[in-house]
Tab-separated table of C-alpha atoms and ligand atoms in Angstrom:
chain	number	residue	atom	x	y	z
R	1	MET	CA	-2.558	-23.735	-4.254
R	2	LYS	CA	-1.239	-20.846	-2.168
R	3	VAL	CA	0.578	-17.734	-3.298
R	4	ALA	CA	2.819	-16.382	-0.537
R	5	LYS	CA	4.273	-12.896	-0.629
R	6	PHE	CA	7.178	-12.007	1.643
R	7	GLY	CA	7.671	-8.330	2.473
R	8	GLY	CA	10.961	-6.431	2.813
R	9	SER	CA	11.707	-7.263	6.454
R	10	SER	CA	10.967	-10.971	5.770
R	11	VAL	CA	13.754	-11.106	3.177
R	12	ALA	CA	16.201	-8.600	4.660
R	13	SER	CA	18.971	-10.982	5.753
R	14	ALA	CA	20.226	-14.557	5.570
R	15	THR	CA	18.385	-15.363	8.814
R	16	GLN	CA	15.157	-14.167	7.240
R	17	PHE	CA	15.845	-16.147	4.046
R	18	ARG	CA	16.109	-19.291	6.191
R	19	LYS	CA	12.760	-18.566	7.834
R	20	VAL	CA	11.171	-18.088	4.427
R	21	ALA	CA	12.629	-21.383	3.225
R	22	ASP	CA	11.198	-23.158	6.298
R	23	ILE	CA	7.792	-21.649	5.687
R	24	VAL	CA	7.852	-22.578	2.004
R	25	SER	CA	9.007	-26.132	2.556
R	26	SER	CA	6.534	-26.755	5.384
R	27	ASP	CA	3.511	-26.641	3.058
R	28	VAL	CA	3.435	-28.183	-0.427
R	29	GLU	CA	0.543	-25.888	-1.312
R	30	ARG	CA	2.902	-22.874	-1.221
R	31	ARG	CA	3.775	-23.081	-4.879
R	32	ILE	CA	4.315	-19.470	-5.809
R	33	ILE	CA	6.448	-17.064	-3.816
R	34	VAL	CA	6.554	-13.316	-4.416
R	35	VAL	CA	9.405	-11.414	-2.783
R	36	SER	CA	10.178	-7.793	-1.986
R	37	ALA	CA	13.653	-6.281	-2.074
R	38	PRO	CA	15.672	-6.588	1.160
R	39	GLY	CA	14.067	-4.223	3.664
R	40	LYS	CA	15.203	-2.978	7.054
R	41	ARG	CA	17.080	-5.325	9.395
R	42	PHE	CA	16.855	-2.847	12.272
R	43	LYS	CA	15.157	0.475	12.848
R	44	GLU	CA	17.849	2.763	11.413
R	45	ASP	CA	18.682	0.458	8.490
R	46	ILE	CA	18.018	1.573	4.910
R	47	LYS	CA	15.837	-0.425	2.535
R	48	ILE	CA	17.510	-1.541	-0.687
R	49	THR	CA	14.765	0.233	-2.637
R	50	ASP	CA	15.724	3.533	-0.989
R	51	ILE	CA	19.401	2.984	-1.825
R	52	LEU	CA	18.433	2.215	-5.411
R	53	ILE	CA	16.401	5.419	-5.611
R	54	GLN	CA	19.504	7.320	-4.439
R	55	LEU	CA	21.481	5.552	-7.137
R	56	ALA	CA	19.058	6.514	-9.892
R	57	GLN	CA	19.114	10.119	-8.654
R	58	ALA	CA	22.906	10.175	-8.651
R	59	VAL	CA	22.954	8.931	-12.252
R	60	MET	CA	20.478	11.640	-13.260
R	61	GLU	CA	22.479	14.354	-11.515
R	62	GLY	CA	25.782	13.030	-12.804
R	63	THR	CA	27.213	12.683	-9.281
R	64	ALA	CA	29.342	9.823	-7.916
R	65	CYS	CA	27.634	6.428	-8.084
R	66	ASP	CA	30.297	3.893	-7.177
R	67	GLU	CA	29.774	3.987	-3.446
R	68	ILE	CA	26.051	3.548	-3.842
R	69	VAL	CA	26.508	0.617	-6.222
R	70	GLN	CA	28.845	-0.962	-3.676
R	71	ALA	CA	26.310	-0.470	-0.869
R	72	VAL	CA	23.769	-2.442	-2.914
R	73	VAL	CA	26.263	-5.142	-3.838
R	74	LYS	CA	27.357	-5.483	-0.201
R	75	ARG	CA	23.825	-6.176	1.056
R	76	TYR	CA	23.297	-9.051	-1.383
R	77	ALA	CA	26.848	-10.341	-0.899
R	78	GLU	CA	26.292	-10.591	2.858
R	79	ILE	CA	23.124	-12.588	2.409
R	80	ALA	CA	24.627	-14.861	-0.242
R	81	LYS	CA	27.813	-15.518	1.758
R	82	GLU	CA	25.980	-16.337	4.938
R	83	LEU	CA	23.790	-18.776	3.024
R	84	GLU	CA	26.908	-20.325	1.509
R	85	LEU	CA	25.829	-19.520	-2.025
R	86	PRO	CA	28.341	-18.534	-4.746
R	87	ALA	CA	28.335	-14.884	-3.650
R	88	ASP	CA	31.023	-13.550	-5.996
R	89	GLU	CA	29.361	-14.939	-9.059
R	90	PHE	CA	25.971	-13.642	-7.967
R	91	THR	CA	27.130	-10.123	-7.142
R	92	ALA	CA	29.214	-9.855	-10.327
R	93	GLU	CA	26.019	-10.502	-12.338
R	94	LEU	CA	24.087	-8.059	-10.177
R	95	GLU	CA	26.651	-5.298	-10.643
R	96	LYS	CA	26.805	-5.909	-14.377
R	97	ASP	CA	23.031	-5.621	-14.603
R	98	LEU	CA	22.920	-2.408	-12.535
R	99	ARG	CA	25.673	-0.772	-14.563
R	100	TRP	CA	24.027	-1.769	-17.815
R	101	LYS	CA	20.760	-0.132	-16.697
R	102	MET	CA	22.574	2.988	-15.459
R	103	ASN	CA	24.129	3.379	-18.874
R	104	GLU	CA	21.196	2.327	-21.021
R	105	TYR	CA	18.654	4.702	-19.444
R	106	ARG	CA	20.922	7.580	-18.404
R	107	HIS	CA	19.087	10.056	-20.661
R	108	ASP	CA	15.614	8.879	-19.690
R	109	PRO	CA	15.014	9.695	-15.995
R	110	CYS	CA	11.644	7.915	-15.594
R	111	ARG	CA	12.804	4.691	-17.232
R	112	LEU	CA	16.057	4.834	-15.337
R	113	MET	CA	14.295	5.208	-11.999
R	114	ASP	CA	11.909	2.329	-12.657
R	115	ALA	CA	14.534	-0.053	-14.036
R	116	ILE	CA	16.908	0.598	-11.122
R	117	LYS	CA	14.160	0.449	-8.462
R	118	ALA	CA	12.807	-2.825	-9.840
R	119	SER	CA	16.204	-4.465	-9.700
R	120	GLY	CA	15.928	-4.682	-5.883
R	121	GLU	CA	13.117	-7.229	-6.098
R	122	ASP	CA	14.519	-8.849	-9.218
R	123	HIS	CA	17.861	-9.775	-7.694
R	124	ASN	CA	16.278	-10.841	-4.452
R	125	ALA	CA	13.974	-13.255	-6.269
R	126	ARG	CA	16.963	-14.709	-8.139
R	127	LEU	CA	18.826	-15.118	-4.860
R	128	MET	CA	15.836	-16.715	-3.142
R	129	ALA	CA	15.381	-19.205	-5.983
R	130	LEU	CA	19.066	-20.078	-5.757
R	131	TYR	CA	18.801	-20.662	-2.029
R	132	LEU	CA	15.673	-22.802	-2.289
R	133	GLN	CA	17.451	-24.949	-4.908
R	134	GLU	CA	20.474	-25.172	-2.646
R	135	ILE	CA	18.401	-26.663	0.169
R	136	GLY	CA	16.973	-29.223	-2.199
R	137	LEU	CA	13.681	-27.746	-3.340
R	138	GLU	CA	12.700	-27.742	-6.976
R	139	ALA	CA	12.530	-23.977	-7.373
R	140	SER	CA	12.910	-21.486	-10.187
R	141	TYR	CA	13.034	-17.742	-10.661
R	142	VAL	CA	10.305	-16.441	-12.970
R	143	ASN	CA	10.658	-13.008	-14.508
R	144	PRO	CA	7.412	-10.935	-14.454
R	145	ARG	CA	7.427	-10.735	-18.263
R	146	GLU	CA	7.607	-14.497	-18.535
R	147	ALA	CA	4.929	-14.823	-15.836
R	148	GLY	CA	2.637	-12.499	-17.800
R	149	ILE	CA	2.508	-9.391	-15.606
R	150	ILE	CA	1.657	-6.833	-18.282
R	151	VAL	CA	1.040	-3.300	-17.075
R	152	THR	CA	0.328	0.216	-18.286
R	153	ASP	CA	3.334	2.281	-19.310
R	154	GLU	CA	3.150	4.793	-16.420
R	155	PRO	CA	6.503	4.898	-14.607
R	156	GLY	CA	6.099	4.415	-10.871
R	157	ASN	CA	2.374	3.942	-11.145
R	158	ALA	CA	1.790	0.796	-13.191
R	159	GLN	CA	-1.733	-0.579	-13.472
R	160	ILE	CA	-2.276	-4.173	-14.392
R	161	LEU	CA	-3.756	-4.893	-17.831
R	162	PRO	CA	-6.607	-7.423	-17.843
R	163	GLU	CA	-4.938	-9.786	-20.315
R	164	SER	CA	-2.339	-10.574	-17.656
R	165	TYR	CA	-4.691	-12.814	-15.718
R	166	GLU	CA	-5.108	-15.351	-18.474
R	167	LYS	CA	-1.360	-15.543	-18.991
R	168	LEU	CA	-0.704	-15.946	-15.299
R	169	TYR	CA	-3.091	-18.879	-15.118
R	170	HIS	CA	-0.591	-20.937	-17.097
R	171	LEU	CA	1.826	-20.773	-14.178
R	172	ARG	CA	-0.312	-23.460	-12.560
R	173	LYS	CA	1.132	-25.974	-14.976
R	174	ARG	CA	4.716	-25.273	-13.948
R	175	ARG	CA	6.503	-27.658	-11.636
R	176	GLY	CA	8.131	-26.837	-8.343
R	177	VAL	CA	8.175	-23.585	-6.411
R	178	LEU	CA	8.157	-20.450	-8.542
R	179	VAL	CA	9.822	-17.309	-7.212
R	180	ILE	CA	8.552	-14.084	-8.748
R	181	PRO	CA	9.930	-10.625	-7.930
R	182	GLY	CA	7.302	-8.202	-6.658
R	183	PHE	CA	6.837	-4.492	-7.414
R	184	PHE	CA	7.052	-4.386	-11.225
R	185	GLY	CA	5.753	-5.634	-14.512
R	186	TYR	CA	6.423	-4.964	-18.188
R	187	SER	CA	4.470	-2.647	-20.434
R	188	LEU	CA	3.356	-3.696	-23.919
R	189	GLU	CA	6.226	-1.531	-25.192
R	190	GLY	CA	8.598	-3.809	-23.255
R	191	ASN	CA	9.549	-1.331	-20.528
R	192	ILE	CA	10.048	-2.244	-16.878
R	193	VAL	CA	7.368	-0.336	-14.962
R	194	THR	CA	7.024	-0.316	-11.178
R	195	PHE	CA	3.893	-0.181	-9.079
R	196	PRO	CA	3.672	2.554	-6.423
R	197	ARG	CA	5.907	2.126	-3.342
R	198	GLY	CA	5.032	-0.949	-1.323
R	199	GLY	CA	3.796	-2.517	-4.545
R	200	SER	CA	5.020	-6.076	-4.017
R	201	ASP	CA	1.692	-6.615	-2.257
R	202	ILE	CA	0.059	-5.708	-5.559
R	203	THR	CA	2.133	-8.263	-7.477
R	204	GLY	CA	1.230	-10.959	-4.940
R	205	SER	CA	-2.438	-10.185	-5.221
R	206	ILE	CA	-2.365	-10.121	-9.042
R	207	VAL	CA	-0.544	-13.440	-9.188
R	208	ALA	CA	-2.946	-15.019	-6.671
R	209	ALA	CA	-5.918	-13.828	-8.743
R	210	GLY	CA	-4.288	-14.966	-11.999
R	211	VAL	CA	-3.538	-18.515	-10.878
R	212	LYS	CA	-6.847	-18.677	-8.992
R	213	ALA	CA	-5.090	-19.523	-5.752
R	214	ASP	CA	-7.062	-20.860	-2.797
R	215	VAL	CA	-5.345	-18.404	-0.472
R	216	TYR	CA	-3.096	-15.381	-0.803
R	217	GLU	CA	-0.693	-15.304	2.130
R	218	ASN	CA	0.946	-12.010	2.901
R	219	PHE	CA	3.929	-12.520	5.188
R	220	THR	CA	5.100	-9.521	7.162
R	221	ASP	CA	6.599	-8.868	10.608
R	222	VAL	CA	3.562	-8.656	12.863
R	223	ASP	CA	1.414	-11.464	14.258
R	224	SER	CA	-1.762	-9.896	12.999
R	225	ILE	CA	-3.379	-6.702	11.900
R	226	TYR	CA	-4.282	-4.570	14.887
R	227	CYS	CA	-7.522	-2.664	15.166
R	228	VAL	CA	-5.580	0.563	15.679
R	229	ASN	CA	-1.996	1.719	15.139
R	230	PRO	CA	0.079	0.165	17.981
R	231	SER	CA	2.307	3.229	18.092
R	232	ILE	CA	-0.728	5.255	19.186
R	233	VAL	CA	-2.479	2.744	21.458
R	234	GLU	CA	-0.387	0.308	23.474
R	235	ASN	CA	-1.172	-3.362	22.960
R	236	PRO	CA	-4.300	-2.925	20.915
R	237	ARG	CA	-6.685	-5.706	20.041
R	238	GLN	CA	-5.625	-8.098	17.270
R	239	LEU	CA	-8.004	-8.751	14.422
R	240	LYS	CA	-8.874	-12.343	13.606
R	241	GLU	CA	-10.925	-11.460	10.613
R	242	ILE	CA	-11.725	-8.407	8.557
R	243	THR	CA	-13.555	-7.889	5.273
R	244	TYR	CA	-12.006	-6.647	2.035
R	245	ARG	CA	-14.017	-3.453	2.280
R	246	GLU	CA	-12.901	-2.808	5.838
R	247	MET	CA	-9.277	-3.468	4.978
R	248	ARG	CA	-9.464	-1.191	1.968
R	249	GLU	CA	-10.793	1.672	4.104
R	250	LEU	CA	-8.223	1.075	6.826
R	251	SER	CA	-5.220	0.776	4.570
R	252	TYR	CA	-6.248	3.871	2.666
R	253	SER	CA	-6.222	5.880	5.851
R	254	GLY	CA	-2.963	4.914	7.448
R	255	PHE	CA	-2.783	1.169	8.063
R	256	SER	CA	0.572	0.385	6.546
R	257	VAL	CA	0.272	-3.405	6.793
R	258	PHE	CA	-1.169	-3.760	3.341
R	259	HIS	CA	-0.933	-1.613	0.226
R	260	ASP	CA	-4.355	-0.088	-0.395
R	261	GLU	CA	-4.373	-0.959	-4.102
R	262	ALA	CA	-3.375	-4.536	-3.441
R	263	LEU	CA	-6.732	-5.914	-2.474
R	264	GLU	CA	-8.579	-5.299	-5.719
R	265	PRO	CA	-7.418	-8.367	-7.686
R	266	VAL	CA	-8.037	-10.843	-4.848
R	267	TYR	CA	-11.268	-9.127	-3.892
R	268	LYS	CA	-12.612	-9.469	-7.433
R	269	ALA	CA	-11.490	-13.085	-7.608
R	270	GLY	CA	-12.918	-13.833	-4.137
R	271	ILE	CA	-9.615	-15.171	-2.828
R	272	PRO	CA	-9.158	-14.970	0.953
R	273	VAL	CA	-6.024	-13.268	2.210
R	274	CYS	CA	-4.115	-14.285	5.301
R	275	VAL	CA	-1.679	-11.771	6.788
R	276	LYS	CA	0.963	-13.710	8.701
R	277	ASN	CA	4.237	-13.212	10.546
R	278	THR	CA	7.432	-14.623	9.015
R	279	ASN	CA	8.998	-14.478	12.482
R	280	ASN	CA	6.136	-16.395	14.079
R	281	PRO	CA	4.411	-18.429	11.374
R	282	ALA	CA	2.521	-20.517	13.949
R	283	ALA	CA	0.393	-17.487	14.897
R	284	PRO	CA	-2.960	-17.662	13.098
R	285	GLY	CA	-2.635	-14.196	11.550
R	286	THR	CA	-5.507	-12.073	10.274
R	287	TRP	CA	-7.894	-13.255	7.578
R	288	ILE	CA	-9.247	-10.836	5.009
R	289	VAL	CA	-12.472	-12.261	3.643
R	290	ALA	CA	-15.660	-11.291	1.828
R	291	LYS	CA	-17.862	-11.737	4.882
R	292	ARG	CA	-16.911	-11.808	8.527
R	293	ASN	CA	-18.066	-14.876	10.453
R	294	HIS	CA	-17.715	-13.150	13.783
R	295	HIS	CA	-20.113	-10.258	13.838
R	296	ASP	CA	-19.817	-9.490	17.511
R	297	GLU	CA	-17.897	-6.269	16.797
R	298	PRO	CA	-19.580	-3.624	14.635
R	299	ILE	CA	-16.270	-1.742	14.379
R	300	ALA	CA	-13.247	-3.470	12.850
R	301	GLY	CA	-10.686	-0.751	13.335
R	302	ILE	CA	-9.715	2.895	13.582
R	303	ALA	CA	-7.147	4.411	11.244
R	304	SER	CA	-5.753	7.892	10.947
R	305	ASP	CA	-3.531	9.821	8.638
R	306	THR	CA	-2.147	13.339	8.577
R	307	GLY	CA	-1.231	15.712	5.755
R	308	PHE	CA	-4.692	16.770	4.588
R	309	CYS	CA	-6.238	20.153	3.960
R	310	SER	CA	-9.729	21.357	3.303
R	311	ILE	CA	-10.830	23.935	0.748
R	312	ASN	CA	-13.882	25.509	2.355
R	313	ILE	CA	-16.283	27.370	0.102
R	314	SER	CA	-19.468	29.192	0.885
R	315	LYS	CA	-21.931	30.918	-1.413
R	316	TYR	CA	-25.449	32.047	-0.691
R	317	LEU	CA	-28.005	29.830	-2.528
R	318	MET	CA	-25.273	27.419	-3.653
R	319	ASN	CA	-27.738	24.541	-3.587
R	320	ARG	CA	-29.768	26.077	-6.441
R	321	GLU	CA	-26.824	26.605	-8.737
R	322	ILE	CA	-26.775	23.818	-11.276
R	323	GLY	CA	-23.272	22.585	-12.103
R	324	PHE	CA	-21.548	24.276	-9.155
R	325	GLY	CA	-19.956	21.062	-7.869
R	326	ARG	CA	-18.868	20.001	-11.320
R	327	ARG	CA	-17.215	23.324	-12.065
R	328	LEU	CA	-15.446	23.292	-8.721
R	329	LEU	CA	-14.086	19.792	-9.237
R	330	GLN	CA	-13.119	20.711	-12.798
R	331	ILE	CA	-10.745	23.336	-11.407
R	332	LEU	CA	-9.050	20.629	-9.345
R	333	GLU	CA	-8.987	18.269	-12.310
R	334	ASP	CA	-7.304	20.928	-14.430
R	335	GLU	CA	-4.497	21.014	-11.863
R	336	GLY	CA	-4.235	17.206	-11.818
R	337	ILE	CA	-5.446	16.989	-8.214
R	338	SER	CA	-7.416	14.141	-6.687
R	339	TYR	CA	-9.705	14.690	-3.719
R	340	GLU	CA	-10.731	12.464	-0.833
R	341	HIS	CA	-14.069	13.747	0.520
R	342	THR	CA	-16.569	16.485	-0.182
R	343	PRO	CA	-18.681	17.166	2.905
R	344	SER	CA	-21.312	19.769	2.105
R	345	GLY	CA	-24.213	21.825	3.415
R	346	ILE	CA	-26.845	23.788	1.496
R	347	ASP	CA	-24.682	26.838	0.990
R	348	ASN	CA	-21.229	25.479	1.599
R	349	MET	CA	-18.977	22.774	0.414
R	350	SER	CA	-15.576	21.509	1.488
R	351	VAL	CA	-13.143	19.524	-0.574
R	352	ILE	CA	-10.599	17.526	1.369
R	353	LEU	CA	-7.357	16.596	-0.293
R	354	ARG	CA	-3.783	15.652	0.453
R	355	GLU	CA	-1.969	18.935	0.920
R	356	ASN	CA	1.247	17.835	-0.796
R	357	GLN	CA	-0.682	18.158	-4.058
R	358	LEU	CA	-0.829	21.927	-3.721
R	359	GLU	CA	2.830	22.657	-4.272
R	360	GLY	CA	4.252	24.798	-7.056
R	361	GLY	CA	1.757	27.668	-6.919
R	362	LYS	CA	-1.299	25.453	-7.370
R	363	GLU	CA	-2.899	26.623	-4.126
R	364	GLN	CA	-3.107	30.263	-5.159
R	365	ARG	CA	-4.226	29.422	-8.691
R	366	ILE	CA	-7.040	27.253	-7.370
R	367	LEU	CA	-8.206	29.842	-4.854
R	368	ASP	CA	-8.163	32.595	-7.491
R	369	ARG	CA	-10.132	30.506	-9.971
R	370	ILE	CA	-12.738	29.484	-7.396
R	371	GLN	CA	-13.164	33.111	-6.375
R	372	THR	CA	-13.473	34.545	-9.883
R	373	GLU	CA	-15.093	31.749	-11.882
R	374	LEU	CA	-17.539	30.506	-9.253
R	375	GLU	CA	-18.130	33.947	-7.711
R	376	VAL	CA	-18.243	32.522	-4.214
R	377	ASP	CA	-18.812	34.561	-1.039
R	378	GLU	CA	-15.856	33.023	0.691
R	379	VAL	CA	-13.117	30.533	0.033
R	380	HIS	CA	-10.200	29.567	2.222
R	381	ILE	CA	-7.919	26.638	2.838
R	382	GLU	CA	-7.506	25.027	6.216
R	383	HIS	CA	-4.157	23.254	6.478
R	384	GLY	CA	-2.797	20.684	8.921
R	385	LEU	CA	-5.760	18.368	9.103
R	386	ALA	CA	-5.792	14.736	10.099
R	387	LEU	CA	-8.495	12.322	9.081
R	388	ILE	CA	-9.658	9.516	11.318
R	389	MET	CA	-11.661	6.676	9.845
R	390	VAL	CA	-13.774	4.469	12.054
R	391	VAL	CA	-14.352	1.379	9.966
R	392	GLY	CA	-16.710	-1.550	10.352
R	393	GLU	CA	-19.278	-3.465	8.336
R	394	GLY	CA	-21.419	-3.894	11.444
R	395	MET	CA	-21.943	-0.162	11.749
R	396	GLU	CA	-25.056	0.019	9.604
R	397	ARG	CA	-26.836	-2.498	11.815
R	398	THR	CA	-25.885	-0.820	15.047
R	399	VAL	CA	-27.588	2.152	16.620
R	400	GLY	CA	-25.598	4.983	18.136
R	401	MET	CA	-22.216	4.492	16.484
R	402	ALA	CA	-21.722	8.154	15.553
R	403	ALA	CA	-23.068	9.337	18.900
R	404	LYS	CA	-20.514	7.189	20.650
R	405	ALA	CA	-17.684	8.777	18.682
R	406	THR	CA	-18.799	12.361	19.137
R	407	ALA	CA	-19.404	11.820	22.860
R	408	ALA	CA	-15.919	10.311	23.259
R	409	LEU	CA	-14.274	13.172	21.367
R	410	ALA	CA	-16.212	15.780	23.338
R	411	LYS	CA	-15.188	14.122	26.587
R	412	ALA	CA	-11.557	14.280	25.506
R	413	ASN	CA	-12.061	17.967	24.696
R	414	ILE	CA	-11.302	17.523	21.010
R	415	ASN	CA	-12.769	19.911	18.516
R	416	LEU	CA	-14.220	18.191	15.473
R	417	GLU	CA	-13.481	20.027	12.248
R	418	MET	CA	-15.773	17.829	10.165
R	419	ILE	CA	-17.689	14.578	9.968
R	420	ASN	CA	-18.522	12.575	6.871
R	421	GLN	CA	-20.224	9.266	6.368
R	422	GLY	CA	-20.454	7.656	2.964
R	423	SER	CA	-23.560	5.825	1.786
R	424	SER	CA	-21.839	2.472	2.156
R	425	GLU	CA	-21.863	2.842	5.952
R	426	VAL	CA	-18.604	0.955	6.203
R	427	SER	CA	-16.822	3.973	7.596
R	428	MET	CA	-17.217	7.293	9.318
R	429	MET	CA	-14.685	10.018	8.782
R	430	PHE	CA	-13.735	12.581	11.399
R	431	GLY	CA	-11.481	15.522	10.595
R	432	VAL	CA	-9.411	17.008	13.424
R	433	LYS	CA	-6.321	19.196	13.715
R	434	GLU	CA	-3.112	17.213	13.332
R	435	GLU	CA	-1.913	18.119	16.843
R	436	VAL	CA	-4.778	16.270	18.507
R	437	VAL	CA	-5.074	13.236	16.251
R	438	ALA	CA	-3.355	10.765	18.598
R	439	ASP	CA	-5.543	11.848	21.518
R	440	ALA	CA	-8.610	11.556	19.338
R	441	VAL	CA	-7.706	8.030	18.200
R	442	ARG	CA	-7.101	6.958	21.795
R	443	ALA	CA	-10.459	8.396	22.864
R	444	LEU	CA	-12.238	6.540	20.055
R	445	TYR	CA	-10.413	3.288	20.792
R	446	GLU	CA	-11.493	3.494	24.382
R	447	ALA	CA	-15.079	4.196	23.423
R	448	TYR	CA	-15.422	1.419	20.869
R	449	PHE	CA	-13.143	-1.289	22.165
R	450	GLN	CA	-12.787	-0.839	25.878
R	451	GLU	CA	-16.172	0.166	27.151
R	452	ALA	CA	-18.483	-2.704	28.047
R	453	SER	CA	-21.208	-2.195	25.466
R	454	VAL	CA	-20.566	-1.235	21.841
R	455	GLY	CA	-24.080	-0.296	20.875
R	456	ASN	CA	-27.156	-2.373	20.294
R	457	GLU	CA	-27.255	-4.694	17.314
R	458	VAL	CA	-30.552	-4.273	15.497
K	501	LIG	N1	10.592	-2.612	-2.346
K	501	LIG	C1	9.474	-1.780	-2.696
K	501	LIG	C2	9.335	-0.660	-1.701
K	501	LIG	O1	10.113	-0.566	-0.754
K	501	LIG	C3	8.200	-2.544	-2.872
K	501	LIG	C4	7.784	-3.396	-1.714
K	501	LIG	O2	8.594	-3.713	-0.844
K	501	LIG	O3	6.615	-3.766	-1.653
K	501	LIG	O4	8.467	0.160	-1.850
C-alpha cells in the first residue's frame, strides 16, 4: 500500500487535479491520498492558505471580509467548473462552512486562525474525492478526526499524539481510495489544530506510518531533490537517494522540498519516501531511505539559510566554572528562545539562534542578564549570519572533508565566522555573513561536486 501526498502546486488548478487523478488511477497500490490546499498556479499567484490567513486576520480586526471570502470561493469554483463538477453546490457549502467558523470563533483568535487555515486543505480534499468519484473511482473523503489524527492542543504547532497510529491502522480495512486533507488534526478537546506551515507533509508521513505503508510518496513540482538550491547553482546534480538523517539536516537548513518535521514518523516506522513530480511522474524521483546503496558520494548536499545571529561570550577561566553553560541556556529558556548550535572554546562560547526570536526587547534583556548574572568579560551579538550545512553520511569515512571546504572558501576569499561539526558526523556547519552566502555555497558545490576527486574513502 502506498500513501501519496500532493503538495499545493500539484492541486492548484483543474489541470493539476487531472494529473493527480491519472497518477492515482495508474497504480492500485495508491490507496490513500493526502492533499494540500490549492497553492500557486504561477509565480505571483497567492496560495489559498495565505488568503485564508488574511481572512482570519480581517475577522480579528473587524475589517471587511466579503471580498476575501469571495476570493477563496472563486478559486474552488474555477476548479470545480472546469472539472464539470456541481460547482454552485460545492461552493455554497464551502462558504457556509467558512462563515460559520468566522462567527463561531470570532472571539478566540488562535482557534479562529487554525479553523480557517485548515479549511483550505479540508475543502480541497472534499473536491478531490468528488472528482475521483466523478471519473469512476471508488473514492471517499476522510476527515482527520475520523481517520484518527489526534494532536496536541497547540494552535499552529500541533504535535501528533502516539495513540493516533493505532487508530490510523484501521484505515487499511477501508475500501477504495481515501482522500485525507493535510495540515491539521483534532485535539482531545475536539479543536481543529494545524501543524506548522507546510504541514501537509507531516500529515502524509503520519498517515503512512499509521497504516504501515510500503512507501510514502511525496508529490511536488520538481523531478528530484537537488544537492544544492537550484536558485544558487544552475542545473545542480539531482539526488537519486538520500538518507533520512541527511534529508533532516538539509531540510532544516533551507531545503524547502520537504518539511523538516515530516520525516520523523516514516523514519521511525522505516518507511521509504519517494519525492516525485506531479508534472512528470515518469521521472524516478529521489528516494529517502535508511541506508544509501550508492556510497560513491560522501556528501549528499549543501544547504544554507539566512536570518541567524550569534551571541558571543568570553570569560577568563570559563572552562572551570561549573554550570556556566546551563545558566547561560537558562536565560534563553526563560525568554522562550530555542538555539541551533553552541560552538565553544575554553574561555568562550557562542550561541547561534534565529534572530527573529529576539524581538520585543528580548535582545537587551538577554545581554544584560548574561553580563550581570554570569559576570562575563565580554558579550555581544553578531547579526546577519547565514549558516551553510554540508551534509553527507559518507563524511565520517572520508579523509579531508573539512579541509576541502575551508580551502574552497579561502580560495573564494570568504571569511569564515565559525565552524561546527556535531558528533554524528553527518554534517558540518559553516557560519558566514549573509552577503557572501551564495558565493560560499557555489564555492563549496564546486569543491565537492565538480572537482575530480572528492576525498579518499577509508
Ligand atoms: N497549505 C499549508 C501551507 O501552505 C500546508 C501545506 O501546504 O503543506 O502551509
